[in-house]
Amino acid sequence: MKQQDKFNSKIGAIAVAAGSAVGLGNIWRFPYILGENGGAAFLLIYILFTILIALPVLIGEFSIGRMASLPVTAAFKKLAPNTKWYFIGLSGVFCAFIILSFYNVVAGWTLYYTYLSIVGDLTDLNQTEISELYHQTASDPATCIFWMILISLGIAYVVARGVQNGIEKYSKVLMPLLLILMIILCVRSITLDNASEGLSFLLNPDFSKLTPDAIFAALGQAFFSLSIGMGAMTTYGSYISKKQNLHSSATAIVIIDFIIAFLAGVMIFPCAFSYGVSPDCGPGLVFVTLPNIFNQMFGGQIMSIMFFLLLVIAALTSSISLFEVLVSFAKTQFGIGRTKAVIISSVLSVAVGIICAISSSTFSLFDNLSANILLPLGAFFIVLFIPIVLGKKRIKAELEANGTTFSLFNVFYFLVKYIVPFAIFLLFIYSIFNWLFI
Ligand code: PHE
């Protein structure tokens, strides 16, 4: 079966790419990183980076993938044979591995919270109990490992069976449902006592809080949230039909991804301020705030079950895109079949996942390393690949392959050739300097 045949409809591949983008990055990571980095000012920088840096990278990854019609590792080999550009694919494989290992731990917590909601153990807890529950969960290796392994088995099952059909259905039906549920939760959150303080934290910028670290974290989060800089979107680009308009598809994904992240902020911060949860409390933020909202609403238990379940599915569709990078690499590199590749990738990612489940410092190290170093670095080389190897004509032809003109092509090319690499480089130098001397 050809890759493209795997989709039922033309928007299939786009829905699948949106499924990769929308996940824990939006609902778990975005609020906690924003909370640690001062709130509204971070949000503004995040929006700026998303439009000027992340969007061009996403368009670039889609074009490279579709042009090569191959998953990331093979794509660079095909487009630049006998060169060292192939290392972009290798670094993507490494990065997928690192992200999967902590991502699945968080996905495991989410599955555990779904279970707790179903058996009724999440209702009627007070704020202290909610907070204790999270700390117990995160610091209990047995719980973390058990639920992480369940998640990993789910991923392995879907990927072994040939991925995409199920995800396409999810993205078209369940993602809108997640959106509706989030809007309801946002309404409940902003009508809690003291909610305005939380909204002001999210919307009223205080630029004195914008440290170099915060700026770098905003860039990393923009890459992480859109799944760019490591080849997942290059791989998905290879599934997109030539009739699709790549830049408008990428723009649609950026908008959906942003809306979900923003709503997560609106859902979490008013509630956090209302219940005295510190916005900079780290990776537990979503888990220590949301149960309070469920306690304060009619049908809270049902809402809680539905929300955590949808979040598990959103996390799965993102994990699957990471896993697919490992599996396609193992298949092409070692010439093994899909099932064998899935087994090897699962065993390795569970093994590293166990380390993240046991050691919170490894967990944070991998979280920071992937978003703040590996993804920006990957994106840096991916965008350089465009002017250096492909050139203006080829990339333009790919972007206009569906017969329409891309009126902002020159802006895109300028961003990709100069602004994006320069901005990433500058931010790197800045943060290394900051790290060494301040
Ligand atoms: N974008 C995904 C999310 O927001 C995470 C991810 C990162 C997936 C990088 C693939 C690659 O949850």
Short mmCIF file of C-alpha atoms and ligand atoms in Angstrom, two decimals:
data_model
loop_
_atom_site.label_atom_id
_atom_site.label_comp_id
_atom_site.label_asym_id
_atom_site.label_seq_id
_atom_site.Cartn_x
_atom_site.Cartn_y
_atom_site.Cartn_z
CA MET A 1 0.00 0.00 0.00
CA LYS A 2 1.37 3.41 -0.90
CA GLN A 3 1.60 5.88 1.98
CA GLN A 4 -0.90 8.25 0.38
CA ASP A 5 -3.50 5.52 0.01
CA LYS A 6 -3.75 5.21 3.74
CA PHE A 7 -6.08 8.18 3.98
CA ASN A 8 -9.77 8.17 3.33
CA SER A 9 -9.99 11.73 2.23
CA LYS A 10 -7.81 14.55 1.06
CA ILE A 11 -7.87 16.29 4.38
CA GLY A 12 -6.84 13.03 6.04
CA ALA A 13 -3.14 13.77 6.11
CA ILE A 14 -3.73 17.27 7.43
CA ALA A 15 -5.98 15.96 10.19
CA VAL A 16 -3.27 13.48 11.13
CA ALA A 17 -0.64 16.22 11.25
CA ALA A 18 -2.97 18.29 13.45
CA GLY A 19 -3.30 15.19 15.64
CA SER A 20 0.47 15.16 16.04
CA ALA A 21 0.59 18.85 16.91
CA VAL A 22 -2.27 18.92 19.40
CA GLY A 23 -1.43 16.99 22.51
CA LEU A 24 0.10 17.27 25.95
CA GLY A 25 2.31 20.04 24.57
CA ASN A 26 -0.74 22.31 24.42
CA ILE A 27 -2.58 21.31 27.56
CA TRP A 28 0.12 20.10 29.93
CA ARG A 29 3.35 21.81 28.78
CA PHE A 30 2.22 25.19 27.48
CA PRO A 31 0.48 26.33 30.71
CA TYR A 32 3.28 25.17 32.98
CA ILE A 33 6.02 26.76 30.88
CA LEU A 34 4.00 29.98 30.59
CA GLY A 35 3.37 29.89 34.35
CA GLU A 36 7.09 29.55 35.06
CA ASN A 37 7.97 32.34 32.68
CA GLY A 38 5.81 35.21 33.76
CA GLY A 39 2.51 34.85 31.90
CA ALA A 40 1.22 37.32 29.33
CA ALA A 41 4.59 38.65 28.12
CA PHE A 42 5.61 35.07 27.39
CA LEU A 43 2.36 34.57 25.50
CA LEU A 44 3.12 37.52 23.21
CA ILE A 45 6.61 36.28 22.41
CA TYR A 46 5.20 32.81 21.86
CA ILE A 47 2.71 34.15 19.30
CA LEU A 48 5.45 36.10 17.53
CA PHE A 49 7.74 33.05 17.33
CA THR A 50 4.89 30.83 16.20
CA ILE A 51 4.10 33.07 13.23
CA LEU A 52 7.58 34.19 12.19
CA ILE A 53 9.64 31.12 13.04
CA ALA A 54 7.58 27.99 13.62
CA LEU A 55 5.11 28.42 10.74
CA PRO A 56 7.84 28.75 8.06
CA VAL A 57 9.59 25.69 9.54
CA LEU A 58 6.36 23.69 9.39
CA ILE A 59 5.76 24.72 5.76
CA GLY A 60 9.38 23.78 5.03
CA GLU A 61 9.07 20.35 6.68
CA PHE A 62 5.86 19.56 4.80
CA SER A 63 7.47 20.56 1.49
CA ILE A 64 10.61 18.49 2.07
CA GLY A 65 8.56 15.44 3.07
CA ARG A 66 6.17 15.70 0.15
CA MET A 67 8.96 16.38 -2.33
CA ALA A 68 10.83 13.25 -1.22
CA SER A 69 7.67 11.17 -0.64
CA LEU A 70 9.64 9.41 2.07
CA PRO A 71 9.77 9.47 5.86
CA VAL A 72 12.30 11.80 7.40
CA THR A 73 15.32 9.57 7.66
CA ALA A 74 15.17 8.54 4.02
CA ALA A 75 13.95 11.92 2.76
CA PHE A 76 17.21 13.76 3.35
CA LYS A 77 19.18 10.90 1.83
CA LYS A 78 17.08 11.02 -1.31
CA LEU A 79 17.10 14.80 -1.74
CA ALA A 80 20.80 15.23 -0.95
CA PRO A 81 22.46 11.93 -1.85
CA ASN A 82 26.04 11.32 -0.72
CA THR A 83 26.09 14.25 1.66
CA LYS A 84 26.04 14.62 5.40
CA TRP A 85 22.53 16.17 5.50
CA TYR A 86 21.34 12.76 6.47
CA PHE A 87 22.31 13.61 10.07
CA ILE A 88 19.14 15.76 10.32
CA GLY A 89 17.19 12.51 10.14
CA LEU A 90 19.46 10.88 12.70
CA SER A 91 19.13 13.75 15.13
CA GLY A 92 15.35 13.54 14.63
CA VAL A 93 15.42 9.87 15.58
CA PHE A 94 17.43 10.65 18.69
CA CYS A 95 15.05 13.47 19.57
CA ALA A 96 11.93 11.31 19.04
CA PHE A 97 13.40 8.82 21.44
CA ILE A 98 14.11 11.45 24.12
CA ILE A 99 10.66 13.06 23.81
CA LEU A 100 8.79 9.75 23.82
CA SER A 101 10.42 8.68 27.04
CA PHE A 102 9.07 11.54 29.19
CA TYR A 103 5.96 12.21 27.09
CA ASN A 104 4.64 8.73 27.72
CA VAL A 105 5.13 9.16 31.44
CA VAL A 106 2.85 12.21 31.36
CA ALA A 107 0.43 10.38 29.06
CA GLY A 108 0.47 7.62 31.69
CA TRP A 109 -0.50 10.10 34.43
CA THR A 110 -3.35 11.23 32.22
CA LEU A 111 -4.56 7.67 31.78
CA TYR A 112 -4.29 7.14 35.53
CA TYR A 113 -6.39 10.29 36.12
CA THR A 114 -8.98 8.93 33.68
CA TYR A 115 -9.10 5.77 35.75
CA LEU A 116 -9.36 7.75 39.01
CA SER A 117 -12.22 9.77 37.52
CA ILE A 118 -14.07 6.63 36.49
CA VAL A 119 -13.81 5.00 39.92
CA GLY A 120 -14.78 8.28 41.58
CA ASP A 121 -11.50 8.88 43.42
CA LEU A 122 -10.98 12.30 41.89
CA THR A 123 -14.22 13.86 43.05
CA ASP A 124 -14.74 15.83 46.22
CA LEU A 125 -11.07 16.22 47.06
CA ASN A 126 -10.00 19.55 48.51
CA GLN A 127 -7.08 21.53 47.08
CA THR A 128 -4.55 20.00 49.49
CA GLU A 129 -5.69 16.48 48.69
CA ILE A 130 -5.59 17.21 44.96
CA SER A 131 -2.07 18.49 45.24
CA GLU A 132 -0.99 15.52 47.39
CA LEU A 133 -2.51 13.11 44.91
CA TYR A 134 -0.40 14.54 42.10
CA HIS A 135 2.81 14.46 44.13
CA GLN A 136 2.14 10.90 45.21
CA THR A 137 1.47 9.88 41.61
CA ALA A 138 4.53 11.57 40.16
CA SER A 139 6.86 10.28 42.84
CA ASP A 140 5.65 6.67 42.83
CA PRO A 141 7.73 4.78 40.27
CA ALA A 142 5.42 1.75 40.26
CA THR A 143 2.35 3.83 39.31
CA CYS A 144 4.25 5.86 36.71
CA ILE A 145 5.81 2.78 35.12
CA PHE A 146 2.60 0.76 35.06
CA TRP A 147 0.54 3.45 33.29
CA MET A 148 3.41 4.42 31.01
CA ILE A 149 3.71 0.80 29.85
CA LEU A 150 -0.03 0.65 29.16
CA ILE A 151 0.27 3.78 27.00
CA SER A 152 3.28 2.34 25.20
CA LEU A 153 1.39 -0.86 24.43
CA GLY A 154 -1.45 1.20 22.97
CA ILE A 155 0.95 3.08 20.73
CA ALA A 156 2.73 -0.09 19.62
CA TYR A 157 -0.61 -1.68 18.76
CA VAL A 158 -1.78 1.24 16.61
CA VAL A 159 1.56 1.67 14.84
CA ALA A 160 2.00 -2.07 14.23
CA ARG A 161 -1.40 -2.16 12.55
CA GLY A 162 -0.42 0.62 10.14
CA VAL A 163 -1.37 3.82 11.92
CA GLN A 164 -3.28 6.43 10.12
CA ASN A 165 -6.89 5.45 9.64
CA GLY A 166 -7.77 5.57 13.30
CA ILE A 167 -5.97 8.83 13.89
CA GLU A 168 -7.72 10.46 11.00
CA LYS A 169 -11.09 9.62 12.52
CA TYR A 170 -9.97 10.87 15.91
CA SER A 171 -8.72 14.13 14.58
CA LYS A 172 -11.93 14.85 12.74
CA VAL A 173 -14.38 13.82 15.44
CA LEU A 174 -12.76 13.75 18.85
CA MET A 175 -10.56 16.82 18.49
CA PRO A 176 -13.58 19.12 17.97
CA LEU A 177 -15.14 17.42 20.99
CA LEU A 178 -12.04 18.21 23.06
CA LEU A 179 -12.34 21.81 21.90
CA ILE A 180 -15.99 22.05 23.00
CA LEU A 181 -15.22 20.48 26.36
CA MET A 182 -12.38 22.93 26.89
CA ILE A 183 -14.65 25.89 26.12
CA ILE A 184 -17.12 24.67 28.77
CA LEU A 185 -14.29 24.28 31.30
CA CYS A 186 -12.99 27.75 30.43
CA VAL A 187 -16.41 29.26 31.16
CA ARG A 188 -16.52 27.51 34.54
CA SER A 189 -12.97 28.57 35.34
CA ILE A 190 -13.43 32.27 34.54
CA THR A 191 -16.58 32.41 36.68
CA LEU A 192 -14.78 31.16 39.81
CA ASP A 193 -13.96 33.62 42.61
CA ASN A 194 -10.82 35.66 41.95
CA ALA A 195 -10.70 34.40 38.36
CA SER A 196 -9.82 37.86 37.08
CA GLU A 197 -6.38 37.65 38.67
CA GLY A 198 -5.65 34.54 36.63
CA LEU A 199 -6.92 36.13 33.44
CA SER A 200 -4.78 39.16 34.05
CA PHE A 201 -1.75 36.89 34.56
CA LEU A 202 -2.45 35.38 31.15
CA LEU A 203 -3.42 38.54 29.28
CA ASN A 204 -1.82 41.56 30.92
CA PRO A 205 1.88 41.59 29.99
CA ASP A 206 4.58 42.52 32.45
CA PHE A 207 7.71 42.78 30.31
CA SER A 208 10.01 42.96 33.30
CA LYS A 209 9.38 39.21 33.68
CA LEU A 210 10.70 38.47 30.21
CA THR A 211 14.10 36.96 30.95
CA PRO A 212 16.36 35.48 28.24
CA ASP A 213 15.39 32.07 29.57
CA ALA A 214 11.74 32.90 29.05
CA ILE A 215 12.38 33.97 25.46
CA PHE A 216 14.22 30.76 24.73
CA ALA A 217 11.52 28.72 26.44
CA ALA A 218 8.91 30.38 24.19
CA LEU A 219 10.84 29.34 21.10
CA GLY A 220 11.26 25.79 22.36
CA GLN A 221 7.57 25.57 23.23
CA ALA A 222 6.57 26.81 19.75
CA PHE A 223 8.62 23.99 18.19
CA PHE A 224 7.45 21.38 20.66
CA SER A 225 3.80 22.26 20.30
CA LEU A 226 3.89 22.05 16.51
CA SER A 227 5.98 18.85 16.48
CA ILE A 228 8.65 20.51 14.34
CA GLY A 229 12.44 20.30 14.28
CA MET A 230 12.72 16.52 14.39
CA GLY A 231 11.12 15.16 11.27
CA ALA A 232 7.68 14.02 12.44
CA MET A 233 6.10 16.64 10.21
CA THR A 234 8.50 15.81 7.35
CA THR A 235 7.28 12.23 7.57
CA TYR A 236 3.65 13.38 7.61
CA GLY A 237 4.40 15.74 4.71
CA SER A 238 5.20 12.68 2.64
CA TYR A 239 1.59 11.54 3.11
CA ILE A 240 0.06 14.78 1.85
CA SER A 241 -1.29 14.69 -1.70
CA LYS A 242 0.14 16.96 -4.39
CA LYS A 243 -3.28 18.56 -4.74
CA GLN A 244 -3.13 20.02 -1.26
CA ASN A 245 -2.13 23.56 -0.57
CA LEU A 246 0.76 23.10 1.86
CA HIS A 247 1.03 26.61 3.24
CA SER A 248 -2.66 26.95 3.97
CA SER A 249 -2.71 23.50 5.60
CA ALA A 250 0.26 24.49 7.76
CA THR A 251 -1.44 27.76 8.69
CA ALA A 252 -4.62 25.92 9.66
CA ILE A 253 -2.63 23.58 11.91
CA VAL A 254 -0.84 26.51 13.55
CA ILE A 255 -4.17 28.20 14.27
CA ILE A 256 -5.82 25.06 15.72
CA ASP A 257 -2.73 24.33 17.79
CA PHE A 258 -2.65 27.86 19.16
CA ILE A 259 -6.35 27.92 20.02
CA ILE A 260 -6.07 24.71 22.04
CA ALA A 261 -3.00 25.99 23.92
CA PHE A 262 -4.62 29.35 24.61
CA LEU A 263 -7.82 27.73 25.87
CA ALA A 264 -5.70 25.56 28.16
CA GLY A 265 -4.34 28.79 29.63
CA VAL A 266 -7.83 30.25 30.06
CA MET A 267 -8.94 27.02 31.69
CA ILE A 268 -6.03 26.72 34.10
CA PHE A 269 -4.89 30.15 35.34
CA PRO A 270 -8.17 31.57 36.67
CA CYS A 271 -8.68 28.29 38.53
CA ALA A 272 -5.09 28.28 39.80
CA PHE A 273 -5.43 31.81 41.21
CA SER A 274 -8.83 31.04 42.62
CA TYR A 275 -7.49 28.05 44.57
CA GLY A 276 -4.13 29.50 45.53
CA VAL A 277 -2.08 27.25 43.25
CA SER A 278 1.17 28.93 42.28
CA PRO A 279 1.36 29.38 38.47
CA ASP A 280 5.04 28.44 38.54
CA CYS A 281 4.54 25.11 40.30
CA GLY A 282 5.93 23.18 37.30
CA PRO A 283 4.84 20.06 35.40
CA GLY A 284 2.04 19.25 37.86
CA LEU A 285 0.11 22.46 37.12
CA VAL A 286 -2.70 20.98 35.02
CA PHE A 287 -3.14 18.04 37.39
CA VAL A 288 -3.37 20.17 40.53
CA THR A 289 -5.80 22.71 39.10
CA LEU A 290 -8.32 20.94 36.86
CA PRO A 291 -9.86 18.58 39.46
CA ASN A 292 -10.97 21.75 41.31
CA ILE A 293 -13.01 22.85 38.30
CA PHE A 294 -14.64 19.44 38.00
CA ASN A 295 -15.60 19.64 41.66
CA GLN A 296 -17.29 22.95 41.05
CA MET A 297 -19.55 21.93 38.21
CA PHE A 298 -22.69 20.02 37.48
CA GLY A 299 -21.78 16.59 36.06
CA GLY A 300 -18.19 17.10 37.15
CA GLN A 301 -17.34 13.41 37.22
CA ILE A 302 -18.56 12.81 33.67
CA MET A 303 -16.71 15.92 32.50
CA SER A 304 -13.56 14.74 34.22
CA ILE A 305 -13.75 11.28 32.62
CA MET A 306 -14.38 12.74 29.19
CA PHE A 307 -11.69 15.37 29.46
CA PHE A 308 -8.90 13.07 30.63
CA LEU A 309 -9.91 10.42 28.12
CA LEU A 310 -9.79 12.92 25.24
CA LEU A 311 -6.45 14.13 26.54
CA VAL A 312 -5.13 10.56 26.53
CA ILE A 313 -6.22 10.20 22.91
CA ALA A 314 -4.68 13.56 21.98
CA ALA A 315 -1.45 12.43 23.65
CA LEU A 316 -1.57 9.10 21.79
CA THR A 317 -1.86 10.73 18.37
CA SER A 318 1.20 12.84 19.18
CA SER A 319 3.18 9.91 20.59
CA ILE A 320 2.32 7.90 17.51
CA SER A 321 3.93 10.53 15.27
CA LEU A 322 7.09 10.30 17.37
CA PHE A 323 7.01 6.54 17.35
CA GLU A 324 6.50 6.46 13.59
CA VAL A 325 9.85 8.27 13.19
CA LEU A 326 11.59 5.51 15.16
CA VAL A 327 9.80 2.69 13.37
CA SER A 328 10.41 3.99 9.86
CA PHE A 329 14.06 4.53 10.74
CA ALA A 330 14.47 1.00 12.11
CA LYS A 331 12.73 -0.43 9.04
CA THR A 332 14.83 1.35 6.45
CA GLN A 333 18.10 1.27 8.37
CA PHE A 334 18.10 -2.38 9.39
CA GLY A 335 15.87 -3.75 6.65
CA ILE A 336 13.47 -5.34 9.14
CA GLY A 337 9.67 -5.65 8.96
CA ARG A 338 7.17 -3.33 10.60
CA THR A 339 6.33 -5.64 13.51
CA LYS A 340 9.97 -6.21 14.42
CA ALA A 341 10.67 -2.49 14.15
CA VAL A 342 7.72 -1.76 16.45
CA ILE A 343 8.89 -4.28 19.04
CA ILE A 344 12.46 -2.98 19.10
CA SER A 345 11.33 0.68 19.27
CA SER A 346 8.84 -0.10 22.06
CA VAL A 347 11.34 -1.97 24.18
CA LEU A 348 13.92 0.79 23.86
CA SER A 349 11.49 3.64 24.49
CA VAL A 350 9.94 1.88 27.49
CA ALA A 351 13.43 1.28 28.90
CA VAL A 352 14.31 4.98 28.70
CA GLY A 353 10.77 5.83 29.83
CA ILE A 354 11.38 3.86 33.02
CA ILE A 355 14.39 6.05 33.78
CA CYS A 356 12.20 9.15 33.37
CA ALA A 357 9.50 7.61 35.55
CA ILE A 358 11.99 6.95 38.33
CA SER A 359 14.11 10.06 38.17
CA SER A 360 12.42 13.46 38.04
CA SER A 361 15.74 15.12 37.22
CA THR A 362 16.12 12.96 34.10
CA PHE A 363 12.50 13.79 33.27
CA SER A 364 13.16 17.56 33.41
CA LEU A 365 16.50 17.19 31.68
CA PHE A 366 14.87 15.40 28.72
CA ASP A 367 11.96 17.84 28.68
CA ASN A 368 14.31 20.85 28.48
CA LEU A 369 16.89 19.22 26.27
CA SER A 370 14.36 18.26 23.62
CA ALA A 371 12.34 21.48 23.44
CA ASN A 372 15.08 24.01 24.10
CA ILE A 373 18.08 22.46 22.37
CA LEU A 374 17.33 19.54 20.05
CA LEU A 375 14.22 20.87 18.30
CA PRO A 376 15.61 24.39 17.65
CA LEU A 377 18.85 22.84 16.42
CA GLY A 378 16.98 20.44 14.14
CA ALA A 379 14.85 23.27 12.80
CA PHE A 380 18.00 25.32 12.17
CA PHE A 381 19.40 22.67 9.83
CA ILE A 382 16.06 21.87 8.22
CA VAL A 383 15.58 25.50 7.17
CA LEU A 384 19.20 25.78 6.00
CA PHE A 385 18.62 22.71 3.85
CA ILE A 386 16.01 24.63 1.87
CA PRO A 387 18.16 27.44 0.39
CA ILE A 388 21.40 25.44 0.36
CA VAL A 389 20.27 22.15 -1.15
CA LEU A 390 16.85 22.66 -2.69
CA GLY A 391 17.03 26.27 -3.85
CA LYS A 392 14.29 28.77 -4.48
CA LYS A 393 12.89 27.24 -7.67
CA ARG A 394 12.38 23.71 -6.39
CA ILE A 395 10.77 24.72 -3.15
CA LYS A 396 8.48 27.18 -4.97
CA ALA A 397 7.47 24.46 -7.43
CA GLU A 398 6.65 22.12 -4.55
CA LEU A 399 4.61 24.72 -2.73
CA GLU A 400 2.72 25.56 -5.88
CA ALA A 401 2.35 21.96 -7.09
CA ASN A 402 -1.41 22.16 -6.72
CA GLY A 403 -1.58 24.85 -9.40
CA THR A 404 -2.19 27.88 -7.20
CA THR A 405 0.30 30.66 -6.56
CA PHE A 406 1.70 31.19 -3.09
CA SER A 407 1.47 34.97 -2.95
CA LEU A 408 3.61 35.25 0.19
CA PHE A 409 6.30 32.96 -1.20
CA ASN A 410 8.99 35.64 -1.12
CA VAL A 411 8.21 36.44 2.50
CA PHE A 412 8.36 32.73 3.34
CA TYR A 413 11.67 32.30 1.55
CA PHE A 414 13.17 35.36 3.20
CA LEU A 415 12.13 34.08 6.63
CA VAL A 416 13.51 30.62 5.94
CA LYS A 417 16.76 31.81 4.44
CA TYR A 418 17.64 34.61 6.85
CA ILE A 419 15.35 35.29 9.78
CA VAL A 420 14.70 31.77 11.13
CA PRO A 421 18.32 30.51 11.15
CA PHE A 422 19.59 33.84 12.40
CA ALA A 423 17.02 34.05 15.20
CA ILE A 424 17.72 30.50 16.36
CA PHE A 425 21.47 31.12 16.24
CA LEU A 426 21.17 34.37 18.16
CA LEU A 427 18.99 32.84 20.82
CA PHE A 428 21.45 30.00 21.24
CA ILE A 429 24.41 32.30 21.69
CA TYR A 430 22.39 34.45 24.04
CA SER A 431 21.34 31.62 26.26
CA ILE A 432 24.76 29.96 26.30
CA PHE A 433 26.26 33.30 27.30
CA ASN A 434 23.58 33.74 29.90
CA TRP A 435 24.14 30.25 31.24
CA LEU A 436 27.93 30.67 31.47
CA PHE A 437 28.19 34.16 32.87
CA ILE A 438 25.04 35.13 34.70
N1 PHE B 1 3.37 18.46 19.47
C1 PHE B 1 3.12 17.43 20.40
C2 PHE B 1 2.27 18.02 21.51
O1 PHE B 1 2.00 19.18 21.53
C3 PHE B 1 4.39 16.82 20.94
C4 PHE B 1 5.35 16.41 19.88
C5 PHE B 1 6.59 17.06 19.80
C6 PHE B 1 5.03 15.44 18.95
C7 PHE B 1 7.49 16.76 18.80
C8 PHE B 1 5.92 15.10 17.94
C9 PHE B 1 7.13 15.77 17.88
O2 PHE B 1 1.87 17.34 22.41
#
